[in-house]
Coordinates of C-alpha atoms in Angstrom, one line a residue:
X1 CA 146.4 77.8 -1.3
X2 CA 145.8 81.1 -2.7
X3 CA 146.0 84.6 -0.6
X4 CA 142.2 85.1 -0.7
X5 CA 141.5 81.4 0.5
X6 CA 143.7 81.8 3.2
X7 CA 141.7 84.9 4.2
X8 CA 138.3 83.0 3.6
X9 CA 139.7 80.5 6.0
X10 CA 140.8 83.3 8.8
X11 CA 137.2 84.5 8.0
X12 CA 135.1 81.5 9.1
X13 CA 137.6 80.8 12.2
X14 CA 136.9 84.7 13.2
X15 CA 133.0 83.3 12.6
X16 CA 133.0 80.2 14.8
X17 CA 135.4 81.9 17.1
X18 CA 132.4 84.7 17.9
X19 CA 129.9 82.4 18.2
X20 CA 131.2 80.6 20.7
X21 CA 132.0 83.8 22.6
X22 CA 128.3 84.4 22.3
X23 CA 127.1 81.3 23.8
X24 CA 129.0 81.3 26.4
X25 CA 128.0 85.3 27.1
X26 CA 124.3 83.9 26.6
X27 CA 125.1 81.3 29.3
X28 CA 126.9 83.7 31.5
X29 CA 124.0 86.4 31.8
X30 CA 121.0 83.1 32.3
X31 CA 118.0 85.2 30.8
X32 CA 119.2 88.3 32.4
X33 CA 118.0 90.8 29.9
X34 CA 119.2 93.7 28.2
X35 CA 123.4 91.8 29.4
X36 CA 126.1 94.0 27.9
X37 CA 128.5 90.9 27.1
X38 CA 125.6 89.3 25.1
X39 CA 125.3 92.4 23.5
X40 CA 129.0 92.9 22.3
X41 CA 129.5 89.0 21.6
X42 CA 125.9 89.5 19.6
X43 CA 127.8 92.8 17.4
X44 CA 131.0 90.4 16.9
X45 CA 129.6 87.5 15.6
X46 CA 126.7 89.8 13.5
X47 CA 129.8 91.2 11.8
X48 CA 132.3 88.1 11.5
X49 CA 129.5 86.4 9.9
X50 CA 128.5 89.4 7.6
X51 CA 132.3 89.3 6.4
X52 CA 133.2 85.9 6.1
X53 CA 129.7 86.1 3.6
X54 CA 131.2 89.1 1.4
X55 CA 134.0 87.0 1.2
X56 CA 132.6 84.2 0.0
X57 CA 130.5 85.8 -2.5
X58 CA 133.4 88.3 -4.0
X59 CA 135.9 84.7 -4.7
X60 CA 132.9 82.3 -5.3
X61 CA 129.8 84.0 -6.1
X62 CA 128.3 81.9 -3.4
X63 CA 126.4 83.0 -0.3
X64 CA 125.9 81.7 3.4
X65 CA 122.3 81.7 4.5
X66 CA 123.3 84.8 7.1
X67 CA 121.3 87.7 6.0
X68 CA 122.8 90.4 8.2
X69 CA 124.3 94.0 7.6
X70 CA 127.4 95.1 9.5
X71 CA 126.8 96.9 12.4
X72 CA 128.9 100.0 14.1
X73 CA 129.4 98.7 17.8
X74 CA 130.3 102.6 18.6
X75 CA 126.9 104.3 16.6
X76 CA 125.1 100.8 17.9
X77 CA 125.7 101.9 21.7
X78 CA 124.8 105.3 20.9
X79 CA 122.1 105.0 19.3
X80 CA 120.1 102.1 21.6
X81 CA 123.2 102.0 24.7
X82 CA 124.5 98.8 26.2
X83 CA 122.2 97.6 29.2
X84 CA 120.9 99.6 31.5
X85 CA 124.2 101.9 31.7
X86 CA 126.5 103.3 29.7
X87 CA 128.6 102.5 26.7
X88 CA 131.1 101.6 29.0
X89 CA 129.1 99.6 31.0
X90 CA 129.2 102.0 33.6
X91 CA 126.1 103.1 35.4
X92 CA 124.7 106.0 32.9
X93 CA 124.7 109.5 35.2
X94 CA 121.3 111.6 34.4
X95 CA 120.8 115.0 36.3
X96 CA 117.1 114.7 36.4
X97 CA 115.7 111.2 36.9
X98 CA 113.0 110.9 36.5
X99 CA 109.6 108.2 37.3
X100 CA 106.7 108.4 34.6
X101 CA 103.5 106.6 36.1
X102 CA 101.0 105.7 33.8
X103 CA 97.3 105.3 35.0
X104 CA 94.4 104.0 32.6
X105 CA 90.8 103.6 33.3
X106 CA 88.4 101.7 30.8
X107 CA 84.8 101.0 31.8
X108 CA 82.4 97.9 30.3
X109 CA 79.0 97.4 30.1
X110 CA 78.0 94.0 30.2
X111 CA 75.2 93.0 27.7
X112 CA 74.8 89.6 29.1
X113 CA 76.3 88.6 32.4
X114 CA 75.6 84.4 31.5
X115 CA 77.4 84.6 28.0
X116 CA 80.6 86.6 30.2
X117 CA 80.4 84.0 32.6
X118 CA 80.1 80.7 30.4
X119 CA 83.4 82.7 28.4
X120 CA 85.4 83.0 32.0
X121 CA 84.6 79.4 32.8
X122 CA 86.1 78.3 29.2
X123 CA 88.9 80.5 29.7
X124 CA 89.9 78.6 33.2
X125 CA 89.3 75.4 32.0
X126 CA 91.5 76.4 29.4
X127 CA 93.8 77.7 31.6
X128 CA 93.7 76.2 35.0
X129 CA 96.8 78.0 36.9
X130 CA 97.2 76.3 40.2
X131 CA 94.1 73.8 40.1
X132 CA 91.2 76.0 41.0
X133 CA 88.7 74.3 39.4
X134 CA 85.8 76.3 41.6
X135 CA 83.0 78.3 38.9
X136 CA 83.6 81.4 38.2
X137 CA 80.5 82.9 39.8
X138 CA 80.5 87.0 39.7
X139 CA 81.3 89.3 36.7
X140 CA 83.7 90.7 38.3
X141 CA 85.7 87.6 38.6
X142 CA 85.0 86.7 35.3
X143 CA 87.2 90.1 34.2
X144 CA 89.7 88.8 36.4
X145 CA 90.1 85.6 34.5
X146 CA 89.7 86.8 31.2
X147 CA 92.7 89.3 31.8
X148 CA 94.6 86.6 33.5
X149 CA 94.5 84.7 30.3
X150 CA 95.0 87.4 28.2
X151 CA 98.4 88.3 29.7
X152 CA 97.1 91.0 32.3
X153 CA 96.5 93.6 28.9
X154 CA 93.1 95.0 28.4
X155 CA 92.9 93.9 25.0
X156 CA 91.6 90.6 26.3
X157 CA 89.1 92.6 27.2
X158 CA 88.0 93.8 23.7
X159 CA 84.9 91.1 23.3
X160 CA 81.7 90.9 22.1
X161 CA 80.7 89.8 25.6
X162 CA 81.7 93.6 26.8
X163 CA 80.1 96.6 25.6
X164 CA 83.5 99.3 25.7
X165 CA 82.3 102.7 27.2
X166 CA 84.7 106.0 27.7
X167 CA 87.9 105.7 29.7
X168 CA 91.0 107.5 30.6
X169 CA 94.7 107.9 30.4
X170 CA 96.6 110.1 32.6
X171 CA 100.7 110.3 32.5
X172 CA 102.3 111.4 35.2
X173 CA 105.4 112.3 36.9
X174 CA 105.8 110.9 40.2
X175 CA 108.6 111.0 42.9
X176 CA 108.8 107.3 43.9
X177 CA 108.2 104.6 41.6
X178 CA 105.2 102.1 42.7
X179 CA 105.7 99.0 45.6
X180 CA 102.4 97.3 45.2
X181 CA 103.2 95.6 48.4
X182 CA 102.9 98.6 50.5
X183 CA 98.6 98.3 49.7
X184 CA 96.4 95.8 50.9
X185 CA 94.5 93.8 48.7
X186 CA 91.4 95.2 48.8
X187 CA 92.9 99.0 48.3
X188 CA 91.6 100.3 44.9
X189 CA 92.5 103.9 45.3
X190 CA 95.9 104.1 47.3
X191 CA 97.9 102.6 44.4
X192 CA 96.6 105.4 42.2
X193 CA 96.6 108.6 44.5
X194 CA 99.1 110.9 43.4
X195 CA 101.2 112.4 46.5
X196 CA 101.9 116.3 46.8
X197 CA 105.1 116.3 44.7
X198 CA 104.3 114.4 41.7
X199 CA 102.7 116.1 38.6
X200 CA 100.1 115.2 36.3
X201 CA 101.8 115.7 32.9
X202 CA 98.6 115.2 30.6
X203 CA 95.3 113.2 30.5
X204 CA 94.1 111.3 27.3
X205 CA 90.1 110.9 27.2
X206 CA 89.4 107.4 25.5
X207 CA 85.7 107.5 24.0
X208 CA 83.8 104.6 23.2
X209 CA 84.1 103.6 19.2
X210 CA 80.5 105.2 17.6
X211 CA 79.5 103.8 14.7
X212 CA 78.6 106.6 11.7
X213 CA 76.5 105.1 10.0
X214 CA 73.7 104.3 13.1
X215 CA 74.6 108.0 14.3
X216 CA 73.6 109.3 11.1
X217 CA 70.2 107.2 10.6
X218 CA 69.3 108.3 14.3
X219 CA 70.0 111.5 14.0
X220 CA 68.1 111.4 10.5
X221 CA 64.8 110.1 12.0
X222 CA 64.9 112.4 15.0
X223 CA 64.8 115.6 12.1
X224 CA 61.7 113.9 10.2
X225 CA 60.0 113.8 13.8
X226 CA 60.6 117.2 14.6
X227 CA 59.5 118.5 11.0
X228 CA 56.1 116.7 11.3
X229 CA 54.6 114.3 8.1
X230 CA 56.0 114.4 5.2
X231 CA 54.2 115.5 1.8
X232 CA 53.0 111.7 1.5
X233 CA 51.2 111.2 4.9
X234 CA 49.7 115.1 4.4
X235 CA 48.5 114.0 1.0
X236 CA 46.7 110.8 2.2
X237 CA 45.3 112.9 5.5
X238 CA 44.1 114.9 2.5

């Protein structure tokens, strides 16, 4: 066995070797996001695989199906960090933490309140949660379980049953983040209010999408009413 096989073979054990270091990080952290061990077992078996491949290709001109670049553990951690902390895996130290509360309101006509309601009915049925089979029997239930299906994001929202009209962003800097719990059910405002110390950093006007090319005709007809007949209807008056 040559030199360079024997380092192909050291290659593919440093490959298996991180891989099993990975699952058994992966196990470890359970679905715990953003885990620092996953991360570093991710960066050693990324780059044992990547070498073990320009290995293989420079004494074989083969290739693995692995198509990854090496990565820099130290530039990777600066660049995106490890967790929620630092490099280390210590707890990063800021001087000025800092809360950013974003608050949106988006308002809907509804063109026809049936055609919303027959869409929230096929959207339960579709999706019926814990068993409530009851009809869904106001509109503004029917927004409820349209954004229910669509994840909680407004863009389930975006439908021909609903007519979008202006809304509005405002970012915020606030001193405590938000406990939902602390408001009853039927609060609307309290969960929006903004206390003495926090700031509004900026507000974002949304307006509704106009089409151009209606505008434009609109606007056209409104200027031949406003000049009076044109030379035709003078000429037939004539």
């Amino acid at each position: 066995m040559t030199d360079r096989h024997a380092e192909l073979d050291a290659a593919l054990e440093r490959v298996t070797a991180a891989a099993r270091e990975h699952l058994a990080a992966v196990k470890a952290a359970n679905g715990r996001a953003d885990d620092d061990e996953v991360w570093r077992a991710y960066v050693e078996l990324n780059n044992a695989s990547n070498s073990y491949d320009e290995l293989l290709l420079d004494e074989f001109g083969e290739v693995t199906p692995w198509d990854v670049e090496a990565i820099d553990p130290e530039e990777a951690d600066r660049q995106f960090g490890v967790g929620i902390g630092g490099v280390d895996g210590t707890e990063a130290e800021d001087p000025h933490p800092q809360v950013i509360s974003v608050r949106q309101r988006r308002d809907y006509r509804v063109p026809s309140v049936a055609a919303l309601l027959r869409l929230a009915e096929a959207a339960r049925r579709a999706n019926p949660g814990d068993g409530d089979g009851a009809p869904v029997e106001t509109v503004g239930e029917a927004v409820l379980e349209l954004m229910q299906a669509g994840d909680g994001s407004l863009g389930a929202l975006d439908i021909p049953e609903l007519e979008s009209l202006d809304g509005v962003v405002i970012v915020a800097e606030v001193e405590t983040p938000l406990d939902p719990e602390t408001y009853e059910d039927n609060d609307g405002a309290g969960p929006f209010a903004l206390s003495g110390a926090d700031r509004v950093v900026d507000r974002l006007d949304e307006h509704a999408f106009v089409d151009l090319d209606d505008e434009l005709a609109e606007e056209e007809d409104e200027a031949e009413a406003a000049d009076g007949p044109g030379l035709g209807e003078a000429a037939e008056r004539r």
